GROMACS .gro file of C-alpha atoms in nm:
model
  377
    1UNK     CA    1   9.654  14.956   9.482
    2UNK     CA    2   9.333  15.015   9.597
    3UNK     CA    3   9.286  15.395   9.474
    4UNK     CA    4   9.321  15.173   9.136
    5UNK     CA    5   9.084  14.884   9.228
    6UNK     CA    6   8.765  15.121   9.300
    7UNK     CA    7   8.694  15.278   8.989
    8UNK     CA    8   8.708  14.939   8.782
    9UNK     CA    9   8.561  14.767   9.056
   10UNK     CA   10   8.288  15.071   9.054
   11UNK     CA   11   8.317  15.012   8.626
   12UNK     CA   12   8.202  14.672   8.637
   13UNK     CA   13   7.901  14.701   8.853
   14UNK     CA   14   7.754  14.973   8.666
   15UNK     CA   15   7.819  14.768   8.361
   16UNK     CA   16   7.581  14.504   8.551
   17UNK     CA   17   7.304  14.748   8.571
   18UNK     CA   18   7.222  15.062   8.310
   19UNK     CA   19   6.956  15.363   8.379
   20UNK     CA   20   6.723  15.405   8.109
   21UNK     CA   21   6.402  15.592   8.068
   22UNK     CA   22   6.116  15.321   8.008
   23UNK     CA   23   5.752  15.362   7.797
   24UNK     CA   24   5.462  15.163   7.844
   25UNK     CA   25   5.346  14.984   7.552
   26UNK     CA   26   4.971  14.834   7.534
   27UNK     CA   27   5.008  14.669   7.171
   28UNK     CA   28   5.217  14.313   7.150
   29UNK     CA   29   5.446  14.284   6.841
   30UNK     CA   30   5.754  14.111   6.723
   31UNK     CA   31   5.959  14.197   6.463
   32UNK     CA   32   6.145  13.824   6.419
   33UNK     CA   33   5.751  13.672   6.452
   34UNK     CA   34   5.751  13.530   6.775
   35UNK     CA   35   5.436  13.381   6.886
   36UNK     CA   36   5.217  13.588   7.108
   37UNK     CA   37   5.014  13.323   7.180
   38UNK     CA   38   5.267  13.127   7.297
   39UNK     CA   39   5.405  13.362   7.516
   40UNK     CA   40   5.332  13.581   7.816
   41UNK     CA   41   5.270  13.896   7.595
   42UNK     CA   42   5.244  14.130   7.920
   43UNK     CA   43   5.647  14.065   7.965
   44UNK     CA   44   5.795  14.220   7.669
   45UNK     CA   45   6.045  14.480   7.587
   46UNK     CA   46   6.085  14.637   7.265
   47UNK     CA   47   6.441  14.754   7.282
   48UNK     CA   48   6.615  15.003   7.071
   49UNK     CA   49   6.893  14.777   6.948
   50UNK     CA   50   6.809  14.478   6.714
   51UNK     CA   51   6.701  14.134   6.864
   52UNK     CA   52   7.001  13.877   6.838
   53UNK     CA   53   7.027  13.468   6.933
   54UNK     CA   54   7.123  13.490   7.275
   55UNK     CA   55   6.996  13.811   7.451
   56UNK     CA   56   6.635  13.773   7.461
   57UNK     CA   57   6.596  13.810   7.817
   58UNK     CA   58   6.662  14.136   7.993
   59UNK     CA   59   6.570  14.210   8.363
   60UNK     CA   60   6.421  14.578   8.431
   61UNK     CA   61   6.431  14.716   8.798
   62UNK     CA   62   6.213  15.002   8.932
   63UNK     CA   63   6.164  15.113   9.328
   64UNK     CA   64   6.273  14.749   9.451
   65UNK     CA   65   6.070  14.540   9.164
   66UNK     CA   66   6.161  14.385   8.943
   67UNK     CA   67   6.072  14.213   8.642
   68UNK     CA   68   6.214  13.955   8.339
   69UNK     CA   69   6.137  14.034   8.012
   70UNK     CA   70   6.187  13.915   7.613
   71UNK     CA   71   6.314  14.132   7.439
   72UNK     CA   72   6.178  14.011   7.090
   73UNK     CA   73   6.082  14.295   6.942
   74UNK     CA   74   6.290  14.605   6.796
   75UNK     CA   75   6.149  14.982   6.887
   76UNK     CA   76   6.237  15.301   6.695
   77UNK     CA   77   6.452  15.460   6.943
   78UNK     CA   78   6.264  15.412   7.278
   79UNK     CA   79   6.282  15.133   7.564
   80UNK     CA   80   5.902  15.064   7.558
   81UNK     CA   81   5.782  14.743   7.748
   82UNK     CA   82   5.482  14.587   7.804
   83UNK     CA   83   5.226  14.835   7.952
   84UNK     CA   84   5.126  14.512   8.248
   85UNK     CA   85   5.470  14.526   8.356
   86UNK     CA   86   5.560  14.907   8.353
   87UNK     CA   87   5.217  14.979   8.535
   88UNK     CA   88   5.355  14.627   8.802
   89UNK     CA   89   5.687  14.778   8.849
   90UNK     CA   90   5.549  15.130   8.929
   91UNK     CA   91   5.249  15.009   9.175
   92UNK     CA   92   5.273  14.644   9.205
   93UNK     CA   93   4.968  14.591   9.036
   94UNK     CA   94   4.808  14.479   8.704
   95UNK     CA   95   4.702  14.709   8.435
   96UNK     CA   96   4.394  14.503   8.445
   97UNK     CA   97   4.282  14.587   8.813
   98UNK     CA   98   4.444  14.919   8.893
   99UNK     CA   99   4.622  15.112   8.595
  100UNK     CA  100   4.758  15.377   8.573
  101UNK     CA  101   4.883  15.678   8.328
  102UNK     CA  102   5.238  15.841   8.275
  103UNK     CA  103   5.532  15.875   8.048
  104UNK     CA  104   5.890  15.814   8.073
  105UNK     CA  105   5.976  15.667   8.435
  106UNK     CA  106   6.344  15.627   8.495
  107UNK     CA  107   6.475  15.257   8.576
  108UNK     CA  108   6.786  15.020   8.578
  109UNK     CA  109   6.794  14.682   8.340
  110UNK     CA  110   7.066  14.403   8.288
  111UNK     CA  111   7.096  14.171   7.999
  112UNK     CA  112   7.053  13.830   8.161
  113UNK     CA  113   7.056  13.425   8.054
  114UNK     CA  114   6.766  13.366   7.826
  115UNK     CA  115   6.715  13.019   8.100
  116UNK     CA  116   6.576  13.334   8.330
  117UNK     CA  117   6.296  13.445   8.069
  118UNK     CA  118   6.186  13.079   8.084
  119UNK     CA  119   5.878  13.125   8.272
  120UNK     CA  120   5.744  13.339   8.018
  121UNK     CA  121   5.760  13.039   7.712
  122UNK     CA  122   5.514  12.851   7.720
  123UNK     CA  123   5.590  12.593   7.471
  124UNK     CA  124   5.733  12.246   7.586
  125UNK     CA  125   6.046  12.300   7.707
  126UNK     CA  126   6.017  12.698   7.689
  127UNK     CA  127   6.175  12.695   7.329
  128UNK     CA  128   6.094  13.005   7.158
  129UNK     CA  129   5.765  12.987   6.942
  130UNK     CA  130   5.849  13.137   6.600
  131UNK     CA  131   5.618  13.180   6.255
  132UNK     CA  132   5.705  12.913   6.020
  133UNK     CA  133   5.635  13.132   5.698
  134UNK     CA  134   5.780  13.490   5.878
  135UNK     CA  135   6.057  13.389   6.081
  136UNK     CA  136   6.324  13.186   5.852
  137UNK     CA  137   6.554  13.507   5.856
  138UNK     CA  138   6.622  13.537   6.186
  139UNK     CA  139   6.625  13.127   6.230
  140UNK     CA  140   6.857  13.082   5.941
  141UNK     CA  141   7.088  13.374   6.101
  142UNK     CA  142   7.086  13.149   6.467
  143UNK     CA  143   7.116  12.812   6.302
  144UNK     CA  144   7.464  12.996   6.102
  145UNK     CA  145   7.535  13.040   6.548
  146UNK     CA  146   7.459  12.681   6.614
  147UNK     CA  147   7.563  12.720   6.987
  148UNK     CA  148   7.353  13.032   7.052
  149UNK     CA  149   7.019  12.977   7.284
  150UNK     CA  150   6.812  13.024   6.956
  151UNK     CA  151   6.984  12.762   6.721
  152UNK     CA  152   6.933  12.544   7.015
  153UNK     CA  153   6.576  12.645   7.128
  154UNK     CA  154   6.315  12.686   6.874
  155UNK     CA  155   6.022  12.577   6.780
  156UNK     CA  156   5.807  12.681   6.443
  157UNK     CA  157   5.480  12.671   6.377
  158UNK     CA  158   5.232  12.704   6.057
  159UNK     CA  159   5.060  13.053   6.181
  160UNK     CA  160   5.110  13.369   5.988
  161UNK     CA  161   5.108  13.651   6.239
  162UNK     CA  162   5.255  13.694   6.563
  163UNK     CA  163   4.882  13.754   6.730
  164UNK     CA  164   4.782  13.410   6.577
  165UNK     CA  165   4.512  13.516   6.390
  166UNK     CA  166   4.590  13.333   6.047
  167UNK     CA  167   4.770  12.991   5.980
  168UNK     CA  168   4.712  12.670   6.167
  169UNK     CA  169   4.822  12.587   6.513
  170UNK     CA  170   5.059  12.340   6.423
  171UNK     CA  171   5.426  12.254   6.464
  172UNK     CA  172   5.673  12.227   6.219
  173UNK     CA  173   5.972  12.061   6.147
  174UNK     CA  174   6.292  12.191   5.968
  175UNK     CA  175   6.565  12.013   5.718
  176UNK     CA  176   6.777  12.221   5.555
  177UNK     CA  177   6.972  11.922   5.383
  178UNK     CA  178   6.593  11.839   5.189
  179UNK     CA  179   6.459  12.216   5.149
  180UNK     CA  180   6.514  12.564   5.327
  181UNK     CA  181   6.180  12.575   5.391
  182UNK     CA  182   5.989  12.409   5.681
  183UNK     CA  183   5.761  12.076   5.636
  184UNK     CA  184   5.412  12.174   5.804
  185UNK     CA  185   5.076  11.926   5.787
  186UNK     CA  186   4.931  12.203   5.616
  187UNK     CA  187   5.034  12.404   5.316
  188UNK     CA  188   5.237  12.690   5.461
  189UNK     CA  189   5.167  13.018   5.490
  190UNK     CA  190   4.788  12.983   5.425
  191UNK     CA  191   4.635  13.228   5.610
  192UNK     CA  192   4.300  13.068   5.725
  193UNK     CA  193   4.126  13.216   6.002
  194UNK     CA  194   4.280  13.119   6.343
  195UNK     CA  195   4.041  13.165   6.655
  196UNK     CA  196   4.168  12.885   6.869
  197UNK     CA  197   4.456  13.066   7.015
  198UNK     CA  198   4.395  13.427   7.056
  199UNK     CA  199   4.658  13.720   7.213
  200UNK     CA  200   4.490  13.971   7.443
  201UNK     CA  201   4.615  14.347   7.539
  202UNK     CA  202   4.581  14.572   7.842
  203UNK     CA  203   4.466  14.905   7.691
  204UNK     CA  204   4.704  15.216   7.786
  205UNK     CA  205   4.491  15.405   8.063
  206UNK     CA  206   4.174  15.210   8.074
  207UNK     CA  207   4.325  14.866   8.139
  208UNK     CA  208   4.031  14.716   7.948
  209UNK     CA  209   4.138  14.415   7.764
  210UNK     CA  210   4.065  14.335   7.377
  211UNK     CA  211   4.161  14.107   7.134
  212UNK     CA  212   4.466  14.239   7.013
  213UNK     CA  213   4.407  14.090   6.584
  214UNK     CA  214   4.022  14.279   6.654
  215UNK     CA  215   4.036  14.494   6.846
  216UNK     CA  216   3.732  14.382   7.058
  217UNK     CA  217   3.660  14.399   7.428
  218UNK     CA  218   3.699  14.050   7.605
  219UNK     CA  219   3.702  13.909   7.964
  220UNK     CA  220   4.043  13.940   8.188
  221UNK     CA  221   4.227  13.653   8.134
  222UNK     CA  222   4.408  13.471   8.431
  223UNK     CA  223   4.769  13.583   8.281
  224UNK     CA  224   5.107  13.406   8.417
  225UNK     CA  225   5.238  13.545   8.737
  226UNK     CA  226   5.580  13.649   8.790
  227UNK     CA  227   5.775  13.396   8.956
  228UNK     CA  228   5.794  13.359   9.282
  229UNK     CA  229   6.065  13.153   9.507
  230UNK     CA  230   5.825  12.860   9.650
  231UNK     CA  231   5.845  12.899  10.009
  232UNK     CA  232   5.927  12.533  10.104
  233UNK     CA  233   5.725  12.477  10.487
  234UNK     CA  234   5.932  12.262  10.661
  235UNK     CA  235   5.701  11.968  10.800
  236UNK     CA  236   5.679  11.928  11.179
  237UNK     CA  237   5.918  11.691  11.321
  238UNK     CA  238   5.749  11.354  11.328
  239UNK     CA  239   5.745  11.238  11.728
  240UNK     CA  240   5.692  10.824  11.785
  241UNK     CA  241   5.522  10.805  12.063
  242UNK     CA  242   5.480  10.473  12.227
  243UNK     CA  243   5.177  10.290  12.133
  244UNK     CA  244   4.914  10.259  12.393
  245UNK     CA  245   4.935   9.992  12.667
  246UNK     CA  246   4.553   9.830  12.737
  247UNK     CA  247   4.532   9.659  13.057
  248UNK     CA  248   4.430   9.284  13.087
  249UNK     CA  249   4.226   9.125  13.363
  250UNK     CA  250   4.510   8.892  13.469
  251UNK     CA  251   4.725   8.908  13.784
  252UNK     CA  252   5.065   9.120  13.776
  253UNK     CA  253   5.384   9.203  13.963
  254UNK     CA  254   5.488   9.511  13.962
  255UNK     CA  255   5.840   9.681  14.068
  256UNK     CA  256   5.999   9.972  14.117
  257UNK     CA  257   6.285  10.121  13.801
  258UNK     CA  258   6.446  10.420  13.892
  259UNK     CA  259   6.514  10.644  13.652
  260UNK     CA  260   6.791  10.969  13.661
  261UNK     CA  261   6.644  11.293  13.670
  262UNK     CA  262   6.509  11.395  13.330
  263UNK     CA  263   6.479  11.739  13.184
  264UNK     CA  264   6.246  12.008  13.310
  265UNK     CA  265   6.091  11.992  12.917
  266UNK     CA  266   6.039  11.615  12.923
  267UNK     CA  267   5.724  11.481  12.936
  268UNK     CA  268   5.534  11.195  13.054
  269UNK     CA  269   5.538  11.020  12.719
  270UNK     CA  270   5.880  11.022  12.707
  271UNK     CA  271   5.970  10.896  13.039
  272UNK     CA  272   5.714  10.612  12.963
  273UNK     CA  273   5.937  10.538  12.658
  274UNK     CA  274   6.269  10.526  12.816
  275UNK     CA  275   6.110  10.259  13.114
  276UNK     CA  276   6.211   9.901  12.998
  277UNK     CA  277   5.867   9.766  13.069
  278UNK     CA  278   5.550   9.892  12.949
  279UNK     CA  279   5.461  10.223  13.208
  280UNK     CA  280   5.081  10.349  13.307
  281UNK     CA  281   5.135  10.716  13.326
  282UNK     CA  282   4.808  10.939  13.515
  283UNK     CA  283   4.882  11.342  13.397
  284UNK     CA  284   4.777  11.624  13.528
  285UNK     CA  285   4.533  11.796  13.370
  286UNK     CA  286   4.709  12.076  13.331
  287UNK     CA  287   5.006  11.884  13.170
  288UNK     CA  288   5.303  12.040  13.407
  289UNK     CA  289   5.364  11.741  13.613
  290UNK     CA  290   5.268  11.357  13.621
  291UNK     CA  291   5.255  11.039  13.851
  292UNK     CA  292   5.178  10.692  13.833
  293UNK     CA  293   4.976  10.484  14.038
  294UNK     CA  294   5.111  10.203  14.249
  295UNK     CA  295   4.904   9.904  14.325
  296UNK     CA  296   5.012   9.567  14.551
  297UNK     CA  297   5.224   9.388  14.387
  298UNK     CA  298   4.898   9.089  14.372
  299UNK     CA  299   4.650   9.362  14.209
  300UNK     CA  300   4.451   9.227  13.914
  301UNK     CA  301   4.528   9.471  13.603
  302UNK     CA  302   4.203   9.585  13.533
  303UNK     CA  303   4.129   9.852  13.261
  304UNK     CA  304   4.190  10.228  13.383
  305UNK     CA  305   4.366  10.081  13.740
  306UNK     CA  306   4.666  10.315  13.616
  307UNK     CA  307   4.499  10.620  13.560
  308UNK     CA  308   4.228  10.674  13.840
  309UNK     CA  309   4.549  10.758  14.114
  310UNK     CA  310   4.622  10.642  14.441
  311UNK     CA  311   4.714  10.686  14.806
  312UNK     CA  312   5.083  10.636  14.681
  313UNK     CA  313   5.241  10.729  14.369
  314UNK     CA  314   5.596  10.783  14.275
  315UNK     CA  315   5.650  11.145  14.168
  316UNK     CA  316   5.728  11.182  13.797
  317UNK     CA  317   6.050  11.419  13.802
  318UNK     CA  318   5.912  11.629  13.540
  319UNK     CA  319   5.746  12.024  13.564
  320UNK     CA  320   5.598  12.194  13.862
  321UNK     CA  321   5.337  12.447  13.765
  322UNK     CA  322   5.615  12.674  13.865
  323UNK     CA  323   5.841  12.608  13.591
  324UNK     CA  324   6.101  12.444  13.857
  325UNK     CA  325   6.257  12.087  13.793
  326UNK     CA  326   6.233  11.815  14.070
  327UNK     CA  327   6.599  11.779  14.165
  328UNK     CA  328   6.596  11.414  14.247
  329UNK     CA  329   6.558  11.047  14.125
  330UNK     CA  330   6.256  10.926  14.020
  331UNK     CA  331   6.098  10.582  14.097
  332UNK     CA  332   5.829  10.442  13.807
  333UNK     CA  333   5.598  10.152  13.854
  334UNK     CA  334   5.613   9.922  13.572
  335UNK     CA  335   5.425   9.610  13.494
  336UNK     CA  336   5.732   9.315  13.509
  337UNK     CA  337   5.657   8.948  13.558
  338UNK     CA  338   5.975   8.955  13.752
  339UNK     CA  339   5.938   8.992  14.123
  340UNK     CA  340   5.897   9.285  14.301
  341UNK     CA  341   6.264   9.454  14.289
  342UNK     CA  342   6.407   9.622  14.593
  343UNK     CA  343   6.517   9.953  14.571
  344UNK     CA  344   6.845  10.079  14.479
  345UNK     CA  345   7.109  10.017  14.777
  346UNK     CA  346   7.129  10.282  14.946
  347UNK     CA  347   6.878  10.472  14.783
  348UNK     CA  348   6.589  10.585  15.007
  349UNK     CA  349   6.308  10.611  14.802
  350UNK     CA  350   6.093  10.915  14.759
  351UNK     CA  351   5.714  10.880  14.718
  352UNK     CA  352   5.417  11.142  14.687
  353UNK     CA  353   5.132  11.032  14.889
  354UNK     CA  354   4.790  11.148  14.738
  355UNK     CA  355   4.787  11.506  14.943
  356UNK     CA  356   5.080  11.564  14.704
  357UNK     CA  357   5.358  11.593  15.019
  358UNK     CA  358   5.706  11.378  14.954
  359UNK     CA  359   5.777  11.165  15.234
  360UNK     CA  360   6.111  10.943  15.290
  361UNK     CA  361   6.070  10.551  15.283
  362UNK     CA  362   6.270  10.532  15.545
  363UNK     CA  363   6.145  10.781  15.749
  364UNK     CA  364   5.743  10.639  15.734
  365UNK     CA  365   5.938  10.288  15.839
  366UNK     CA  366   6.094  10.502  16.111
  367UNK     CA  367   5.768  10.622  16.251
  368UNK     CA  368   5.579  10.305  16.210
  369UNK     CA  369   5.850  10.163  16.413
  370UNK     CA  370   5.802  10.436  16.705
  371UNK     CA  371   5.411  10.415  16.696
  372UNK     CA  372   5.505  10.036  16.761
  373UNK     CA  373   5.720  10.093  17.035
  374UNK     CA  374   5.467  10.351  17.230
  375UNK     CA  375   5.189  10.106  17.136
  376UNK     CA  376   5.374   9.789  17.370
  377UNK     CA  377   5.411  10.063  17.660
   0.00000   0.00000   0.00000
């Protein structure tokens, strides 16, 4: 079963995908009259086999480029395309800023959805820009396939030529119940002078760029780049942090809220956050650990009290400059109008004294008890 399944699987991915030998050609035409002003005339292909309704898009492949073409235009036996994009798929640069010469070059293309080819229209709504007065033919032959990508997207306009050099730039409309030829503000077909809307080439070799209706030199033209997947930045997470606490010059009470261990990664900020009362933090400077200050429960709250330290301060359990966690509880000193709370029952309560050692509460009472004992002897 599978000896059979590999050569028609192997069948139908070359089908995807055909070798070809590919020209460069420096010299925009279209044999069905589309517009080249309208279009990006340095993505073309002009294709051996006749331009039809639906495959006007075709997708050529060289060396890991690749790039999306119309295929508008019918060549006399050769797979020529636009001399921009062979010279692009062979360096991965313009013909205008670094050409380059050669022949046949051997590459892969795939017929592809027209919706793919979109970038390169650059009417509203990418329909295809045709000539009013050249173009019924192959319009009247799509509208007979009213559900091919033609019938359906098309636009004509009152210029003669498809480098825009005669006719007016100017839309037209079509009713083939009232007359099988198009209804344009000015008389079609006249083939006044156009110089609004000029179509440029690359020259072969040179990459020097002309007018392609005369021939002479002009500037290079900012051209439409291939497209490219936007790269979509994700924005930074947005963090809340609380909103600054300013002290008041009024009496507080302060008390003790202990809080479980937190995570070696937390940080001040968010310890302040999770306190149920508003929290004076003092940092570190260099941002691995923190503390805050504890006053007497009758201090006034006067501005920076919190952040100028103390002889006692309740270690934050955050990061030592070591990397290591504090493995135990932490106590924080919030401002409360409650009373003072006592500590947790049971709990003796661990403080950092302002030479940064950690001391039991109930040791300290321990010795102050002895040192009152030895002091009645």
């Amino acid at each position: 079963m599978i000896s059979t399944l590999l050569p028609a699987l192997a069948l139908a991915s070359g089908a995807a995908a055909k070798g070809i030998w590919v020209t460069p050609h420096d010299s925009y035409s279209s044999s069905i009259g589309v517009l080249g002003c309208k279009i990006n005339t340095d993505r073309v292909a002009y294709w051996p086999s006749s331009v039809d309704c639906d495959n006007i898009c075709v997708k050529v492949s060289h060396e890991g480029r690749s790039v999306h073409l119309l295929k508008i235009d019918q060549s006399g036996g050769a797979y020529d395309i636009s001399y921009d994009a062979w010279n692009y798929l062979q360096t991965g640069k313009s013909a205008a800023t670094d050409p380059i010469a050669g022949g046949t070059v051997p590459m892969d293309y795939e017929d592809v959805p027209a919706s793919e080819c979109a970038h390169l229209i650059l009417t509203d709504g990418a329909k295809l820009p045709l000539s009013a007065s050249n173009s019924m033919n192959f319009v009247t032959s799509c509208l007979s396939q009213p559900g091919s990508f033609v019938a359906k997207n098309h636009v004509l306009y009152n210029i003669c030529d498809s480098v825009c050099s005669l006719g007016h730039d100017e839309q037209c409309s079509l009713d083939l119940a009232v007359s099988n030829q198009p209804a344009c503000p000015h008389t079609l077909g006249l083939t006044s002078p156009l110089k609004s809307a000029p179509v440029f080439n690359i020259m072969y070799q040179t990459g020097k760029t002309v007018n392609a209706a005369t021939g002479e030199a002009a500037s290079p033209r900012a051209r439409p780049a291939d497209p490219v997947v936007p790269v979509v930045e994700k924005a930074a997470p947005v963090v809340s942090k609380p909103a600054p606490v300013v002290p008041v010059q009024t009496p507080g009470v302060f008390k003790e809220v202990e809080v479980a261990p937190v995570a070696p990664s937390s940080t001040a900020a968010a310890a302040v956050s999770s306190a149920p009362v508003p929290t004076w933090a003092h940092g570190r400077p260099d941002g691995a650990s923190a503390s805050w200050t504890k006053e007497a429960p009758t201090a006034t709250i006067a501005p920076g009290a919190f952040t100028t330290g103390g002889p006692v301060a309740p270690h934050f359990n955050g990061t030592h400059p070591a990397g290591q966690p504090v493995p135990h509880s932490t106590f924080l000193v919030v401002a409360s109008s409650a009373p003072a709370a006592q500590p947790s029952a049971g709990g003796a309560r661990e403080v950092v004294t302002s030479a940064g050692c950690r001391a039991s509460t109930s040791l300290l009472l321990a010795a102050v008890a002895l040192l009152g004992s030895l002091l009645m002897i």
